[in-house]
Structures are given as C-alpha cells and as structure tokens.
Short mmCIF file of C-alpha atoms and ligand atoms in Angstrom, two decimals:
data_model
loop_
_atom_site.label_atom_id
_atom_site.label_comp_id
_atom_site.label_asym_id
_atom_site.label_seq_id
_atom_site.Cartn_x
_atom_site.Cartn_y
_atom_site.Cartn_z
CA MET A 14 -0.03 0.00 0.01
CA THR A 15 1.51 3.35 -1.03
CA SER A 16 0.45 6.65 0.47
CA LYS A 17 -1.02 7.78 -2.81
CA ARG A 18 -4.73 8.42 -2.80
CA VAL A 19 -6.82 7.61 -5.89
CA PHE A 20 -10.21 9.07 -6.71
CA SER A 21 -12.47 8.49 -9.70
CA GLY A 22 -16.03 8.98 -10.59
CA ILE A 23 -18.60 7.43 -12.88
CA GLN A 24 -21.93 8.71 -14.03
CA PRO A 25 -25.01 6.82 -12.85
CA SER A 26 -25.92 5.27 -16.24
CA GLY A 27 -27.42 2.10 -14.76
CA GLU A 28 -25.64 -1.23 -15.24
CA LEU A 29 -22.08 -1.26 -16.54
CA HIS A 30 -21.43 -2.41 -20.12
CA ILE A 31 -18.24 -4.02 -21.31
CA GLY A 32 -17.03 -0.65 -22.63
CA ASN A 33 -17.10 0.95 -19.15
CA TYR A 34 -15.58 -2.17 -17.77
CA LEU A 35 -12.57 -2.36 -20.07
CA GLY A 36 -12.16 1.39 -20.21
CA ALA A 37 -12.24 2.05 -16.52
CA VAL A 38 -13.61 -0.29 -13.93
CA GLN A 39 -11.37 -3.32 -14.64
CA ASN A 40 -8.47 -0.96 -13.90
CA TRP A 41 -10.14 0.33 -10.70
CA VAL A 42 -10.44 -3.28 -9.46
CA ARG A 43 -6.64 -3.59 -9.84
CA LEU A 44 -6.00 -0.21 -8.28
CA GLN A 45 -7.88 -1.03 -5.10
CA THR A 46 -5.18 -3.45 -4.18
CA GLN A 47 -2.32 -0.96 -4.74
CA HIS A 48 -3.62 2.30 -3.42
CA ASP A 49 -5.99 3.97 -1.04
CA CYS A 50 -8.93 4.39 -3.42
CA LEU A 51 -12.31 6.05 -3.47
CA PHE A 52 -14.81 5.37 -6.31
CA CYS A 53 -17.83 7.54 -6.61
CA VAL A 54 -21.16 7.37 -8.43
CA VAL A 55 -21.59 10.98 -9.41
CA ASP A 56 -25.31 11.59 -9.29
CA LEU A 57 -24.86 15.33 -8.69
CA HIS A 58 -22.99 15.54 -12.01
CA ALA A 59 -25.83 13.69 -13.73
CA ILE A 60 -28.34 16.43 -12.90
CA THR A 61 -26.36 19.12 -14.71
CA GLN A 62 -28.11 18.08 -17.98
CA PRO A 63 -31.81 17.34 -18.60
CA TYR A 64 -32.56 13.96 -16.99
CA ASP A 65 -35.45 11.89 -15.73
CA ALA A 66 -35.82 12.40 -12.02
CA SER A 67 -38.00 9.27 -11.68
CA ALA A 68 -35.20 7.13 -13.05
CA LEU A 69 -32.08 8.61 -11.39
CA SER A 70 -32.16 6.74 -8.15
CA SER A 71 -32.44 3.33 -9.70
CA LEU A 72 -29.74 4.20 -12.26
CA THR A 73 -27.48 5.13 -9.28
CA PHE A 74 -28.35 2.02 -7.41
CA ASP A 75 -27.70 -0.19 -10.51
CA MET A 76 -24.38 1.48 -11.06
CA ALA A 77 -23.36 0.77 -7.46
CA VAL A 78 -24.42 -2.89 -7.84
CA SER A 79 -22.36 -3.06 -10.99
CA LEU A 80 -19.27 -1.73 -9.27
CA PHE A 81 -19.58 -4.18 -6.35
CA ALA A 82 -20.29 -7.05 -8.78
CA ALA A 83 -17.28 -6.07 -10.91
CA GLY A 84 -15.13 -6.63 -7.83
CA LEU A 85 -14.77 -3.36 -6.03
CA ASP A 86 -14.69 -4.44 -2.39
CA PRO A 87 -15.56 -2.19 0.53
CA ASP A 88 -12.81 -4.00 2.51
CA LYS A 89 -10.30 -2.69 -0.01
CA CYS A 90 -11.70 0.65 -1.18
CA ILE A 91 -14.57 3.09 -0.69
CA VAL A 92 -17.43 2.90 -3.18
CA PHE A 93 -20.08 5.62 -2.52
CA VAL A 94 -22.72 7.84 -3.96
CA GLN A 95 -21.70 11.51 -4.32
CA SER A 96 -24.90 13.01 -2.95
CA HIS A 97 -24.56 10.97 0.27
CA VAL A 98 -21.57 13.07 1.28
CA ALA A 99 -22.82 16.67 1.37
CA GLU A 100 -19.22 17.98 1.71
CA HIS A 101 -18.84 17.61 -2.02
CA THR A 102 -21.27 20.41 -2.62
CA GLU A 103 -19.84 22.52 0.11
CA LEU A 104 -16.33 22.34 -1.26
CA ASN A 105 -17.72 22.99 -4.72
CA TRP A 106 -18.94 26.37 -3.56
CA LEU A 107 -15.74 27.14 -1.69
CA LEU A 108 -13.66 26.33 -4.81
CA ALA A 109 -16.05 28.28 -7.05
CA SER A 110 -14.56 31.46 -5.57
CA VAL A 111 -11.12 30.73 -6.95
CA THR A 112 -12.23 29.28 -10.28
CA PRO A 113 -11.58 31.41 -13.36
CA LEU A 114 -14.81 31.78 -15.31
CA GLY A 115 -12.91 31.98 -18.63
CA GLU A 116 -11.45 28.49 -18.10
CA LEU A 117 -14.86 27.04 -17.52
CA GLU A 118 -16.16 28.59 -20.65
CA ARG A 119 -13.27 27.13 -22.60
CA GLN A 120 -13.92 23.46 -21.61
CA THR A 121 -14.74 21.52 -24.70
CA GLN A 122 -17.14 19.23 -22.93
CA TYR A 123 -19.10 22.21 -21.74
CA LYS A 124 -19.10 23.71 -25.20
CA ASP A 125 -20.35 20.51 -26.73
CA LYS A 126 -23.09 19.94 -24.25
CA ALA A 127 -24.18 23.59 -24.11
CA GLN A 128 -24.46 23.63 -27.93
CA ARG A 129 -27.04 20.79 -27.84
CA GLN A 130 -29.30 22.59 -25.33
CA GLU A 131 -31.68 25.52 -25.56
CA SER A 132 -31.11 26.72 -22.06
CA VAL A 133 -27.82 26.03 -20.25
CA ALA A 134 -27.82 25.70 -16.47
CA LEU A 135 -25.12 27.19 -14.31
CA GLY A 136 -24.59 23.64 -13.01
CA LEU A 137 -23.36 22.54 -16.46
CA LEU A 138 -20.78 25.37 -16.51
CA ALA A 139 -19.76 24.55 -12.94
CA TYR A 140 -19.42 20.78 -13.65
CA PRO A 141 -15.61 20.80 -13.55
CA VAL A 142 -15.63 22.72 -10.20
CA LEU A 143 -17.74 19.95 -8.60
CA GLN A 144 -15.33 17.46 -10.20
CA ALA A 145 -12.39 19.31 -8.64
CA ALA A 146 -14.20 19.29 -5.31
CA ASP A 147 -14.66 15.48 -5.63
CA VAL A 148 -10.98 14.87 -5.85
CA LEU A 149 -9.55 17.63 -3.69
CA LEU A 150 -11.96 16.85 -0.85
CA TYR A 151 -9.83 13.69 -0.27
CA LYS A 152 -6.57 15.28 -1.28
CA ALA A 153 -6.27 12.59 -3.92
CA SER A 154 -3.31 12.77 -6.17
CA LEU A 155 -4.16 10.18 -8.83
CA VAL A 156 -7.26 10.21 -10.95
CA PRO A 157 -7.81 7.25 -13.31
CA VAL A 158 -9.73 8.63 -16.27
CA GLY A 159 -9.94 8.48 -20.01
CA GLU A 160 -8.49 10.93 -22.44
CA ASP A 161 -11.71 12.96 -22.52
CA GLN A 162 -11.18 14.10 -18.88
CA VAL A 163 -7.65 15.48 -19.36
CA GLN A 164 -8.86 19.05 -19.75
CA HIS A 165 -11.02 18.81 -16.61
CA LEU A 166 -7.97 17.60 -14.78
CA GLU A 167 -5.90 20.50 -16.00
CA LEU A 168 -8.49 22.88 -14.72
CA MET A 169 -8.63 20.97 -11.46
CA ARG A 170 -4.86 21.51 -10.98
CA GLU A 171 -5.32 25.19 -11.75
CA ILE A 172 -8.00 25.48 -9.11
CA ALA A 173 -5.77 23.65 -6.62
CA ARG A 174 -2.84 25.97 -7.44
CA ARG A 175 -4.99 29.14 -7.05
CA TRP A 176 -6.46 27.99 -3.81
CA ASN A 177 -3.05 27.05 -2.46
CA ALA A 178 -1.60 30.42 -3.52
CA ARG A 179 -4.26 32.27 -1.61
CA TYR A 180 -4.95 30.18 1.39
CA GLY A 181 -2.32 27.56 2.08
CA ASP A 182 0.88 26.56 0.40
CA ARG A 183 0.68 22.93 -0.83
CA PHE A 184 -2.58 22.25 1.07
CA PHE A 185 -4.11 20.51 -1.95
CA PRO A 186 -1.98 18.21 -4.05
CA GLU A 187 -2.14 18.84 -7.82
CA PRO A 188 -3.93 15.67 -9.07
CA GLN A 189 -2.50 13.79 -12.04
CA PRO A 190 -4.55 11.79 -14.51
CA LEU A 191 -3.84 8.09 -14.64
CA LEU A 192 -4.67 7.35 -18.26
CA THR A 193 -6.19 3.98 -18.91
CA LYS A 194 -4.16 1.96 -21.41
CA THR A 195 -7.01 0.06 -23.05
CA LYS A 196 -7.92 1.23 -26.45
CA ARG A 197 -11.24 2.90 -26.81
CA VAL A 198 -13.95 0.23 -27.06
CA LEU A 199 -16.34 0.86 -29.93
CA GLY A 200 -19.96 -0.21 -30.00
CA LEU A 201 -20.96 -3.41 -31.82
CA ASP A 202 -21.62 -1.30 -34.88
CA GLY A 203 -17.83 -0.65 -34.95
CA LYS A 204 -18.48 3.06 -35.47
CA ALA A 205 -19.35 5.12 -32.42
CA LYS A 206 -17.96 4.67 -28.90
CA MET A 207 -19.83 2.07 -26.94
CA SER A 208 -22.59 3.80 -25.13
CA LYS A 209 -25.95 2.90 -23.65
CA SER A 210 -27.80 5.67 -25.40
CA LEU A 211 -26.71 4.38 -28.80
CA GLY A 212 -27.88 0.84 -27.97
CA ASN A 213 -24.57 -0.68 -29.21
CA THR A 214 -23.47 -2.30 -25.96
CA ILE A 215 -23.03 -5.64 -24.29
CA GLY A 216 -24.12 -5.41 -20.66
CA LEU A 217 -21.64 -6.75 -18.08
CA PHE A 218 -24.30 -9.24 -16.78
CA GLU A 219 -25.84 -10.44 -19.98
CA SER A 220 -26.52 -14.14 -20.38
CA PRO A 221 -24.09 -16.24 -22.41
CA GLU A 222 -26.82 -16.65 -25.09
CA SER A 223 -27.41 -12.93 -25.38
CA ILE A 224 -23.59 -12.20 -25.57
CA TRP A 225 -23.32 -14.56 -28.48
CA GLU A 226 -26.41 -13.20 -30.19
CA LYS A 227 -24.89 -9.69 -30.04
CA LEU A 228 -21.37 -10.68 -31.06
CA LYS A 229 -22.45 -12.73 -34.09
CA PRO A 230 -23.58 -9.73 -36.24
CA ALA A 231 -21.03 -7.22 -34.73
CA ALA A 232 -18.85 -5.21 -37.13
CA THR A 233 -15.34 -6.41 -37.97
CA ASP A 234 -12.63 -5.15 -40.33
CA PRO A 235 -14.60 -4.25 -43.51
CA ALA A 236 -11.69 -5.47 -45.67
CA ARG A 237 -12.71 -9.06 -44.74
CA LYS A 238 -15.59 -9.29 -47.18
CA THR A 239 -15.27 -13.04 -47.61
CA ARG A 240 -13.84 -15.79 -45.49
CA LYS A 241 -10.60 -15.81 -47.55
CA ASP A 242 -9.82 -12.05 -47.28
CA PRO A 243 -7.10 -11.29 -44.76
CA GLY A 244 -7.68 -8.59 -42.22
CA THR A 245 -5.96 -6.03 -39.97
CA PRO A 246 -6.61 -6.82 -36.33
CA GLU A 247 -5.51 -3.40 -35.11
CA ILE A 248 -8.48 -1.77 -36.80
CA CYS A 249 -11.05 -4.40 -35.70
CA ASN A 250 -13.18 -3.78 -32.62
CA ILE A 251 -13.50 -7.51 -32.05
CA PHE A 252 -9.69 -7.61 -31.67
CA THR A 253 -9.85 -4.81 -29.12
CA LEU A 254 -12.31 -6.90 -27.18
CA HIS A 255 -10.02 -9.90 -27.39
CA GLN A 256 -7.33 -7.75 -25.79
CA GLY A 257 -9.70 -7.06 -22.95
CA PHE A 258 -11.01 -10.60 -22.40
CA SER A 259 -8.64 -13.18 -23.94
CA PRO A 260 -5.32 -14.36 -22.49
CA PRO A 261 -2.10 -13.00 -24.17
CA ASP A 262 -1.40 -16.20 -26.16
CA THR A 263 -4.87 -16.16 -27.60
CA VAL A 264 -4.56 -12.54 -28.56
CA THR A 265 -1.36 -13.34 -30.48
CA GLU A 266 -2.99 -16.26 -32.17
CA VAL A 267 -6.10 -14.23 -33.11
CA ALA A 268 -3.97 -11.50 -34.69
CA GLN A 269 -2.07 -14.10 -36.77
CA LYS A 270 -5.24 -16.03 -37.88
CA CYS A 271 -6.86 -12.72 -38.91
CA ARG A 272 -3.83 -11.45 -40.94
CA THR A 273 -3.51 -14.80 -42.76
CA ALA A 274 -7.30 -15.41 -43.08
CA GLY A 275 -6.73 -18.62 -41.09
CA TRP A 276 -9.94 -18.02 -39.19
CA GLY A 277 -13.12 -16.43 -40.42
CA CYS A 278 -14.59 -13.55 -38.35
CA LEU A 279 -17.14 -15.87 -36.91
CA ASP A 280 -14.43 -18.33 -35.65
CA CYS A 281 -12.70 -15.38 -34.07
CA LYS A 282 -15.92 -14.25 -32.37
CA ARG A 283 -16.64 -17.72 -31.02
CA VAL A 284 -13.25 -17.70 -29.22
CA LEU A 285 -13.98 -14.17 -27.91
CA ALA A 286 -17.47 -15.17 -26.74
CA ASP A 287 -16.05 -18.14 -24.79
CA ASN A 288 -13.44 -16.02 -23.01
CA MET A 289 -15.87 -13.17 -22.35
CA ILE A 290 -18.48 -15.50 -20.94
CA LYS A 291 -15.86 -17.17 -18.72
CA GLU A 292 -14.58 -13.88 -17.32
CA LEU A 293 -18.06 -12.45 -16.80
CA ALA A 294 -19.74 -15.48 -15.18
CA PRO A 295 -18.67 -14.68 -11.59
CA LEU A 296 -19.60 -11.05 -12.02
CA ARG A 297 -23.08 -12.04 -13.28
CA GLU A 298 -23.56 -14.30 -10.25
CA ARG A 299 -22.47 -11.60 -7.85
CA ALA A 300 -24.83 -9.09 -9.50
CA ALA A 301 -27.77 -11.45 -9.15
CA ALA A 302 -26.98 -11.90 -5.45
CA PHE A 303 -26.81 -8.18 -4.87
CA LYS A 304 -30.09 -7.63 -6.77
CA ARG A 305 -31.75 -10.16 -4.43
CA ASP A 306 -30.55 -8.12 -1.42
CA PRO A 307 -31.09 -4.42 -2.15
CA ALA A 308 -31.05 -3.55 1.56
CA GLY A 309 -27.66 -5.08 1.81
CA VAL A 310 -26.38 -2.93 -1.07
CA LEU A 311 -27.68 0.24 0.56
CA GLN A 312 -26.03 -0.70 3.76
CA ARG A 313 -22.72 -1.17 2.04
CA LEU A 314 -23.15 2.23 0.40
CA ARG A 315 -24.05 3.79 3.75
CA GLY A 316 -20.95 2.34 5.42
CA CYS A 317 -18.73 3.62 2.61
CA ALA A 318 -20.34 7.07 2.63
CA ASP A 319 -19.71 7.27 6.38
CA ARG A 320 -16.07 6.54 5.86
CA ALA A 321 -15.81 9.07 3.01
CA ARG A 322 -17.52 11.69 5.09
CA THR A 323 -15.11 11.31 7.98
CA LEU A 324 -12.26 12.00 5.58
CA ALA A 325 -14.13 14.80 3.89
CA GLN A 326 -14.96 16.59 7.13
CA ARG A 327 -11.33 16.86 8.05
CA THR A 328 -10.53 18.65 4.78
CA ILE A 329 -13.60 20.90 5.09
CA ALA A 330 -12.74 21.96 8.62
CA ASP A 331 -9.27 22.99 7.46
CA VAL A 332 -10.58 24.72 4.35
CA ARG A 333 -13.17 26.69 6.31
CA GLU A 334 -10.59 27.87 8.76
CA ARG A 335 -8.03 28.86 6.16
CA MET A 336 -10.66 30.73 4.20
CA GLY A 337 -11.59 32.69 7.28
CA LEU A 338 -15.05 31.43 8.00
CA LEU A 339 -16.12 31.90 11.67
CA LYS A 340 -16.11 28.64 13.60
CA ASN A 341 -19.59 27.48 14.61
CA VAL A 342 -18.87 26.35 18.18
N1 LIG B 8 -16.62 13.70 -15.35
C1 LIG B 8 -16.30 12.34 -15.18
C2 LIG B 8 -16.87 11.60 -16.40
O1 LIG B 8 -17.77 12.04 -17.04
C3 LIG B 8 -16.91 11.76 -13.96
C4 LIG B 8 -16.38 12.35 -12.71
C5 LIG B 8 -16.99 13.13 -11.79
C6 LIG B 8 -15.07 12.19 -12.18
N2 LIG B 8 -16.15 13.45 -10.77
C7 LIG B 8 -14.93 12.87 -11.02
C8 LIG B 8 -13.93 11.49 -12.73
C9 LIG B 8 -13.80 12.94 -10.29
C10 LIG B 8 -12.72 11.57 -12.00
C11 LIG B 8 -12.65 12.27 -10.79
O2 LIG B 8 -16.34 10.53 -16.72
#
C-alpha cells in the first residue's frame, strides 16, 4: 500500500457495459489493491443536464451494484454515492470562488453539451468545479480517467494551485490523470464509442446466449468481405475486445489468424465469446446476489459514505478555517 490516494467517478448510467468495464472499472479493481482508493457514483453531476428524476435513483443503485459485482470491495476501497456526502457540494462552492470563469467557458465538454441545449444551466458550466471538489476533498493525487477528462484535470490543478496560492501553500496536491491503457472500445456497430444511449453495448451481466447473439452480427474489419480475405486486427473492434478478455497467447493467435485469413470472423468471435463468458460469469452471479438483497447494497453504500464523510470533514474543517469562516462552536 502506497500513500497515494486515488479518486475516480462514474456517471449513474445504470448497469455497466463491457466498454465501461474495459475502459475504466477493470483498472479500478486492480488499483484498489495498490492504493488507497475512493470510487464515486456521481449523481450530482448527472443532474447538470436534462434527466429523468424518476429514473435517477435506480440508475444510481444499479451502477453501485455493478461496481460491487465487478469486484470493487468495501474492505479494499470506498465505493459511494456522491450526494450521500454533502461535503462535495460545500467544497464545490468554496472552490467556485477561486475558479476562473474563462477557463470554465473554454472546456470543450461544456461547449459540446451547451451547444445541444436551448437553455444552459449554471450547473453545467460549474461541472468541472464539482469534479475538482470530488478529488480535492480527499486530497487525492491520482485520478484514473480516459483521455476525454484530461482538460477537466488541468483545470482541477489550476483550481488547486490558485487556492493554495491564496490560502495555504501545498494544502491541496495537484492531481494527475492516470490514463487507462485500453484502447477505446467501440460499439458493436464498430463506429461510435460504446454507449448505452446508442444501444450498441453488451451489458456486463448479460447471459451467455445474449452475448453470443450480439457478437455474431458485430462489425469487424470491413476488408474481410469473404472468409478468404485477410484482415488487420488493429483496426477491428473484435480484436480490441480480445485484448480485454482473452489471454495474451490467444490474442497473439487471433492476430495471426486474422492477418492470414486462417480463421473467419465468426471463428474469431466464437473464441471471444467463450473467453468473455468465462470472465463475466462470476460477475453475473455476484450481481444477481446483490439484486436479491437491495437492503444489503444500501447498507454497504451507507458504510462507505460514512467513511468518506469522515475523511471529507477533516478537509472541510481546514478549508473553512483557512478561508476565514467563523467557527460555529
Ligand atoms: N466527469 C467524469 C466523467 O464524465 C466523472 C467524474 C466526476 C469524475 N467526478 C470525477 C472522474 C472525479 C474523475 C474524478 O467521466
């Protein structure tokens, strides 16, 4: 165990799919054994865009179940729901006073999202401030994220630097992104990123039959029009999935059989399906057990939120004092 603290967050999009798993959560499961980790379902971030209030709590619950089933273990890390620890919103406000507005307006994610809406909420602009609060509240120094979050991380460091300059030298560490090595997992259509809203996913807990039904028609290297055409594994999404689910020897073999047209795409998918089904079977069983015991899941979340809050309150007390707020004795 090193002294480095790790924090990451995931939007409450319901059950995990294999894209989330390979892109982030598989790595989190490894990290929990190496560092002092907190993983957060960021429901307060989810409300910065139009959303269905009647669905949010079950999406949040399902994401928590997914994280536990994927192997995040409360004995090894803290898995909690953002809104359960009110200190996130408090630090958000305190950091807002040192956040340069121009930097917020320059964030590409903000610009993208704002463009697609008629009326933009302040919360959407402030999204990266809340994200900075998430991480700085625990003085985390490593943030496992994808490439798309790098700009938010830069702003987070800027916020930490500005706060430190005004209120306390080196109080907040400047968090560094820990970029996930896995290639971006595309959807089964082989075009867009795998995403629930596009309906091109395989859920982490799907049945073996359903996994195979989805893999069968999935896009492969378009150069392989017939069984005899050789392919280029590096541009095939099925190969990316092999890298996530198949052992190294198999990955080497798959690449060779593709390049020489030794296997057809369907042969290649059969091997992938077998390995995927094997890796996911225990996760699927754990998920089913959690779903049978929702009270148990809530209790786990509560225990984790209590631990997170204890850490958060220490930081908040120091921040309040340094910022000159009168102690409420
Ligand atoms: N913005 C991140 C995403 O969309 C989610 C997130 C919220 C996050 N707070 C965080 C990630 C803190 C890392 C650290 O993926």
